[in-house]
Coordinates of N, CA and C in Angstrom, one line a residue:
M1 N 1.1 -29.9 4.7 CA 1.1 -29.7 3.3 C 0.3 -30.9 2.2
T2 N -0.9 -30.6 1.9 CA -1.3 -31.6 1.4 C -0.6 -31.7 -0.3
A3 N -1.0 -32.5 -1.3 CA -0.5 -33.2 -1.9 C -1.3 -31.7 -3.4
R4 N -2.3 -31.6 -3.0 CA -3.2 -30.0 -3.7 C -2.3 -29.0 -3.8
T5 N -1.9 -28.7 -2.6 CA -1.7 -27.4 -2.0 C -0.3 -27.5 -2.9
K6 N 0.8 -28.5 -2.7 CA 1.8 -28.4 -3.2 C 2.1 -28.5 -4.6
L7 N 0.7 -28.9 -5.3 CA 0.6 -29.0 -6.9 C 0.2 -27.6 -7.3
T8 N -0.7 -26.8 -6.6 CA -0.9 -25.5 -6.5 C 0.5 -24.5 -6.7
D9 N 0.9 -24.5 -5.3 CA 1.6 -23.9 -5.2 C 3.3 -24.4 -6.8
L10 N 3.3 -25.1 -6.7 CA 4.6 -25.5 -7.9 C 3.9 -25.2 -9.2
S11 N 2.6 -25.3 -9.6 CA 2.0 -24.7 -11.0 C 2.2 -23.7 -11.0
M12 N 2.0 -22.7 -10.2 CA 1.5 -21.3 -9.8 C 3.1 -20.7 -10.1
S13 N 4.1 -21.3 -9.6 CA 5.6 -21.3 -9.8 C 5.9 -21.2 -11.1
A14 N 5.9 -22.5 -11.9 CA 6.2 -22.7 -13.0 C 5.7 -21.6 -14.2
M15 N 4.3 -21.2 -14.2 CA 3.7 -20.3 -14.9 C 4.3 -18.7 -14.9
N16 N 4.6 -18.2 -13.3 CA 5.3 -17.1 -13.4 C 6.9 -17.4 -14.0
G17 N 7.5 -18.4 -13.9 CA 8.8 -18.6 -14.4 C 8.5 -18.7 -15.9
V18 N 7.7 -19.2 -16.7 CA 7.9 -19.4 -17.9 C 6.9 -18.1 -18.6
H19 N 6.2 -16.9 -17.6 CA 6.1 -15.6 -18.3 C 7.0 -14.9 -18.6
R20 N 8.2 -14.7 -17.3 CA 9.0 -14.0 -17.4 C 9.9 -14.3 -18.2
A21 N 10.3 -15.5 -18.6 CA 11.2 -16.3 -19.4 C 10.6 -15.7 -21.1
L22 N 8.9 -15.7 -21.0 CA 8.6 -15.0 -22.8 C 8.8 -13.5 -22.6
L23 N 8.8 -13.0 -21.2 CA 9.4 -11.5 -21.3 C 10.7 -11.2 -21.7
R24 N 11.5 -11.9 -21.4 CA 13.0 -11.6 -21.4 C 13.3 -12.1 -22.7
G25 N 12.7 -13.2 -23.3 CA 13.7 -13.9 -24.8 C 12.6 -12.7 -25.8
S26 N 11.9 -12.2 -25.5 CA 11.1 -11.7 -26.4 C 11.7 -9.9 -26.5
G27 N 12.4 -9.8 -25.5 CA 13.1 -8.2 -25.3 C 11.4 -7.3 -24.5
G28 N 10.9 -8.4 -24.1 CA 9.6 -7.4 -23.9 C 8.4 -7.0 -24.9
R29 N 8.8 -7.5 -25.8 CA 7.6 -7.4 -27.1 C 6.4 -8.3 -26.7
L30 N 6.7 -9.5 -26.2 CA 5.4 -10.5 -25.7 C 5.4 -10.7 -24.1
G31 N 3.8 -10.7 -24.0 CA 3.7 -11.3 -22.5 C 2.6 -10.4 -21.8
W32 N 3.0 -9.3 -22.5 CA 2.4 -8.0 -21.5 C 0.7 -8.3 -21.3
T33 N 0.0 -9.3 -21.9 CA -1.9 -9.2 -22.1 C -1.9 -10.7 -21.9
F34 N -3.0 -10.7 -21.7 CA -3.2 -12.5 -21.5 C -4.6 -12.0 -22.0
G35 N -4.7 -12.4 -22.9 CA -6.7 -12.1 -23.7 C -6.6 -10.8 -23.4
T36 N -8.2 -10.2 -23.0 CA -8.0 -8.9 -22.9 C -7.1 -8.0 -21.8
M37 N -6.4 -9.2 -21.0 CA -5.9 -8.4 -19.9 C -4.7 -7.9 -20.0
P38 N -4.2 -6.8 -19.4 CA -3.2 -6.6 -19.4 C -1.9 -7.4 -17.7
A39 N -0.8 -7.9 -18.3 CA -0.6 -8.6 -17.6 C 0.5 -7.6 -16.7
V40 N 1.0 -7.7 -15.7 CA 1.7 -6.8 -14.5 C 2.4 -7.6 -13.9
E41 N 3.7 -6.7 -13.0 CA 4.7 -7.6 -12.5 C 4.0 -7.0 -11.2
L42 N 3.8 -7.7 -10.4 CA 3.8 -6.8 -8.9 C 5.1 -7.2 -8.0
H43 N 5.7 -5.8 -7.1 CA 6.1 -5.8 -6.4 C 6.2 -5.5 -4.9
T44 N 6.3 -6.7 -4.5 CA 5.9 -6.4 -2.5 C 6.9 -6.5 -1.7
I45 N 7.3 -6.0 -0.8 CA 7.9 -6.0 0.3 C 7.4 -7.7 1.2
G46 N 8.2 -9.0 1.7 CA 8.0 -10.1 2.0 C 7.4 -9.5 3.5
R47 N 6.2 -9.9 4.3 CA 5.8 -9.5 5.4 C 6.8 -10.2 6.6
T48 N 7.7 -10.9 6.6 CA 8.7 -11.6 7.5 C 9.5 -11.9 7.3
S49 N 10.3 -11.5 5.9 CA 11.5 -11.5 5.3 C 12.3 -10.5 5.0
G50 N 11.2 -9.1 4.6 CA 11.4 -7.8 4.4 C 12.0 -7.8 2.9
Q51 N 12.0 -9.0 2.3 CA 12.5 -8.9 0.8 C 12.2 -8.2 0.1
R52 N 12.2 -8.0 -1.4 CA 11.6 -7.8 -2.6 C 11.2 -8.8 -3.1
R53 N 9.7 -9.3 -3.2 CA 9.2 -10.2 -4.1 C 8.6 -9.5 -4.9
S54 N 8.6 -10.5 -6.1 CA 7.8 -10.1 -7.5 C 6.9 -11.1 -7.9
T55 N 6.0 -10.9 -8.7 CA 4.8 -12.1 -9.0 C 4.4 -11.6 -10.5
M56 N 4.4 -12.1 -11.0 CA 3.8 -11.9 -12.2 C 1.7 -12.1 -12.6
L57 N 1.2 -11.0 -12.7 CA -0.5 -11.1 -12.6 C -0.9 -10.8 -13.7
T58 N -2.3 -10.9 -13.4 CA -3.0 -10.1 -14.7 C -4.4 -9.1 -14.0
A59 N -4.6 -7.9 -14.9 CA -5.0 -7.4 -14.0 C -6.8 -6.9 -15.0
P60 N -7.8 -7.7 -14.2 CA -8.6 -7.8 -15.3 C -9.7 -6.6 -15.3
V61 N -9.5 -5.3 -14.3 CA -10.0 -4.0 -14.5 C -8.5 -3.3 -14.6
H62 N -8.8 -2.4 -15.4 CA -7.9 -1.1 -15.4 C -8.1 -0.1 -15.6
D63 N -8.4 1.3 -15.1 CA -8.8 2.6 -15.4 C -7.7 3.2 -15.1
G64 N -7.3 4.0 -16.4 CA -6.2 4.7 -16.4 C -5.1 4.1 -15.6
E65 N -5.0 4.7 -14.7 CA -3.7 4.5 -13.7 C -3.5 3.3 -12.8
T66 N -5.4 3.1 -12.3 CA -5.4 2.4 -11.3 C -5.7 1.0 -12.1
Y67 N -5.3 -0.3 -11.2 CA -5.1 -1.6 -11.5 C -6.1 -2.0 -10.4
V68 N -6.8 -3.5 -10.7 CA -7.6 -4.2 -10.2 C -7.0 -5.6 -10.0
L69 N -6.8 -6.1 -9.4 CA -6.1 -7.8 -9.3 C -6.9 -8.5 -8.6
V70 N -6.3 -9.7 -8.4 CA -7.5 -10.7 -8.1 C -6.9 -11.6 -6.9
A71 N -7.2 -12.0 -6.1 CA -6.3 -12.6 -5.1 C -6.6 -14.0 -4.8
S72 N -6.6 -14.5 -6.5 CA -7.7 -16.0 -6.7 C -6.8 -17.5 -6.1
K73 N -5.6 -17.1 -6.6 CA -5.0 -18.6 -6.5 C -5.4 -19.8 -7.1
G74 N -6.4 -19.4 -8.1 CA -6.8 -20.7 -9.1 C -7.9 -21.4 -7.7
G75 N -8.4 -20.3 -6.7 CA -9.6 -21.1 -5.9 C -9.0 -21.7 -5.2
D76 N -7.4 -21.9 -4.8 CA -7.2 -22.2 -3.4 C -7.7 -22.1 -2.4
D77 N -7.7 -22.7 -1.3 CA -8.1 -22.0 -0.1 C -7.3 -21.1 0.9
R78 N -6.2 -21.1 0.3 CA -5.3 -20.2 0.8 C -4.9 -19.0 -0.1
H79 N -4.7 -17.7 1.4 CA -4.5 -16.6 -0.1 C -3.4 -16.6 -0.3
P80 N -2.6 -15.8 -1.4 CA -1.6 -15.8 -1.9 C -0.8 -15.5 -1.3
F81 N 0.5 -15.4 -1.3 CA 1.4 -14.9 -0.6 C 1.8 -13.6 -1.2
W82 N 1.4 -13.0 -2.1 CA 1.9 -11.8 -2.6 C 0.8 -11.0 -2.3
Y83 N -0.9 -11.4 -1.4 CA -2.2 -10.7 -0.8 C -1.5 -10.5 0.2
Q84 N -0.9 -11.4 1.0 CA -0.3 -11.0 2.0 C 0.6 -10.4 2.6
N85 N 1.9 -10.2 1.6 CA 2.2 -9.4 1.5 C 1.6 -7.8 1.7
L86 N 1.2 -7.5 0.3 CA 0.2 -6.5 0.4 C -0.2 -5.7 1.6
V87 N -1.1 -6.8 2.0 CA -1.9 -6.5 3.2 C -0.8 -6.0 4.2
A88 N 0.0 -6.5 4.5 CA 1.1 -6.4 5.5 C 1.9 -4.9 5.4
N89 N 2.2 -4.7 4.1 CA 3.0 -3.4 3.6 C 2.2 -3.0 1.9
P90 N 0.8 -2.1 2.2 CA 0.4 -1.7 0.8 C 0.9 -1.0 0.0
D91 N 2.3 -0.1 0.4 CA 3.3 0.4 -0.3 C 4.0 -0.7 -1.4
I92 N 3.6 -0.6 -3.0 CA 4.0 -1.5 -4.0 C 3.9 -0.7 -5.0
E93 N 4.7 -2.1 -5.7 CA 5.0 -0.9 -7.5 C 4.5 -2.3 -8.2
L94 N 4.1 -1.7 -9.2 CA 3.6 -2.3 -10.0 C 4.6 -2.4 -11.7
T95 N 4.6 -2.9 -12.4 CA 5.6 -3.0 -13.6 C 4.6 -3.4 -15.0
V96 N 4.2 -2.5 -15.6 CA 3.0 -2.6 -16.6 C 3.8 -1.8 -18.4
R97 N 4.2 -2.9 -19.2 CA 4.8 -3.0 -20.0 C 6.3 -2.2 -19.8
G98 N 7.0 -2.6 -18.8 CA 8.3 -2.3 -18.8 C 8.1 -0.9 -17.7
R99 N 7.3 -0.2 -17.5 CA 7.3 1.1 -16.9 C 6.9 1.0 -15.5
T100 N 7.5 0.8 -14.6 CA 7.4 0.6 -13.0 C 6.8 2.2 -12.5
V101 N 5.4 1.9 -11.6 CA 5.0 2.6 -11.0 C 4.8 2.8 -9.4
A102 N 5.1 3.7 -8.7 CA 4.9 2.9 -7.3 C 3.0 3.4 -7.1
M103 N 2.7 2.3 -6.0 CA 1.2 2.3 -5.7 C 1.4 2.2 -4.4
R104 N 0.0 2.3 -4.1 CA -1.0 2.2 -2.8 C -2.0 0.9 -2.8
A105 N -2.0 -0.4 -2.7 CA -2.9 -1.6 -2.7 C -3.6 -1.5 -1.6
R106 N -5.0 -1.7 -1.8 CA -6.0 -2.0 -0.5 C -6.8 -2.8 -1.0
T107 N -7.9 -3.8 -0.2 CA -8.6 -4.8 -0.6 C -9.7 -3.8 -0.8
A108 N -10.4 -4.0 -2.0 CA -11.5 -3.8 -2.1 C -12.9 -3.9 -1.1
T109 N -13.8 -3.0 -0.7 CA -14.6 -3.2 0.2 C -15.9 -4.0 -0.5
A110 N -16.8 -4.4 0.2 CA -17.5 -5.6 0.1 C -18.4 -5.0 -1.3
A111 N -18.9 -3.5 -1.3 CA -19.2 -2.6 -2.3 C -18.7 -2.4 -3.4
E112 N -17.3 -2.4 -2.8 CA -16.4 -2.4 -4.5 C -16.7 -3.2 -4.9
K113 N -16.2 -4.6 -4.4 CA -15.9 -5.9 -5.3 C -16.9 -6.3 -5.6
A114 N -18.5 -6.0 -5.4 CA -19.6 -5.9 -5.6 C -19.8 -5.5 -7.1
E115 N -19.8 -4.3 -6.8 CA -19.6 -3.3 -8.6 C -18.4 -4.1 -9.3
L116 N -17.1 -4.2 -8.9 CA -16.1 -5.0 -9.9 C -16.4 -6.2 -10.5
W117 N -17.1 -6.9 -9.7 CA -17.2 -8.7 -9.6 C -17.4 -8.9 -11.4
P118 N -18.5 -8.4 -11.6 CA -19.4 -8.3 -13.2 C -17.6 -8.1 -14.4
R119 N -17.4 -7.1 -14.1 CA -16.4 -6.6 -14.8 C -15.0 -7.7 -15.0
I120 N -14.8 -8.1 -13.7 CA -13.8 -8.8 -13.3 C -13.9 -10.5 -14.4
V121 N -15.1 -10.6 -13.9 CA -15.6 -12.2 -14.8 C -15.7 -11.8 -16.1
G122 N -15.8 -10.7 -16.5 CA -16.2 -10.4 -17.8 C -14.9 -10.4 -18.5
A123 N -14.0 -10.2 -18.2 CA -12.4 -10.1 -18.6 C -11.9 -11.7 -18.8
Y124 N -11.9 -12.5 -17.6 CA -11.8 -13.3 -17.6 C -13.0 -14.5 -16.7
R125 N -13.7 -15.2 -17.5 CA -14.8 -15.9 -16.6 C -14.0 -16.7 -15.5
G126 N -13.1 -17.6 -15.9 CA -12.5 -18.4 -14.9 C -12.6 -18.1 -13.2
Y127 N -12.2 -16.6 -12.9 CA -12.6 -16.3 -11.8 C -13.6 -16.7 -10.6
A128 N -14.6 -16.3 -11.9 CA -16.3 -17.0 -10.8 C -16.1 -19.0 -10.9
A129 N -15.6 -19.1 -11.4 CA -15.1 -21.0 -11.1 C -14.5 -21.0 -10.0
Y130 N -12.9 -20.0 -10.1 CA -12.6 -20.1 -8.8 C -12.9 -19.7 -7.5
Q131 N -13.9 -19.0 -7.5 CA -14.8 -18.4 -6.5 C -15.5 -19.9 -5.9
T132 N -15.7 -20.6 -6.5 CA -16.8 -21.7 -6.7 C -16.2 -23.0 -5.7
K133 N -14.6 -22.8 -6.1 CA -13.7 -23.8 -6.2 C -13.4 -23.9 -3.9
T134 N -13.7 -22.5 -3.6 CA -13.1 -22.1 -2.3 C -14.0 -21.5 -1.7
S135 N -13.9 -21.8 -0.2 CA -15.1 -21.3 0.6 C -14.4 -19.8 1.4
R136 N -13.1 -19.7 0.9 CA -12.6 -18.3 1.5 C -13.3 -17.2 0.6
D137 N -13.4 -15.9 0.6 CA -14.0 -14.8 -0.4 C -12.8 -14.5 -0.5
I138 N -12.7 -14.6 -1.6 CA -11.2 -14.3 -2.6 C -11.4 -12.8 -2.9
P139 N -10.5 -12.2 -2.2 CA -10.4 -10.6 -2.3 C -9.7 -9.8 -3.7
V140 N -10.7 -9.2 -3.7 CA -10.3 -8.0 -5.1 C -9.4 -7.1 -4.3
V141 N -8.4 -6.3 -5.2 CA -7.7 -5.8 -4.5 C -7.2 -4.3 -5.8
I142 N -7.6 -3.0 -5.4 CA -7.3 -2.0 -6.1 C -6.0 -1.1 -5.1
C143 N -5.3 -1.2 -6.9 CA -4.0 -0.5 -6.7 C -4.0 0.9 -7.9
E144 N -3.4 2.1 -6.6 CA -3.7 3.3 -7.2 C -2.5 4.0 -7.0
P145 N -2.5 5.2 -8.2 CA -1.0 5.7 -7.8 C -0.5 6.5 -7.0
R146 N 0.4 6.5 -6.1 CA 1.1 7.0 -4.6 C 1.1 8.4 -5.0

């Protein structure tokens, strides 16, 4: 594991911890948005551990009960663990503003990603920069109610 990889993992973990502390400390009144994007808590089942895992993310696109997530990991060359977990077990839960909903996650097709990408980058232009930092195709995940 390189120093950059360790730093990326550490900073992602720290951001998640700060985000959770903000939600807890405010009694859930603060922390549910990041700019114009809703913050969501993704609950997956670990692909190797079988344990429930949770991570805070943003959903740059959301239409009704459908939420779109971006597996960018800040432009890292590796897919985030949460993405690997939902590929292995697409039955997930999303918590949005304190309400948890059973969902099914799937990776967007190339055509769906091409249609969604301008909206994603419109919500947060950092996603375009992340894609230029890595040779991996950053997956876009569509989450729909079960």
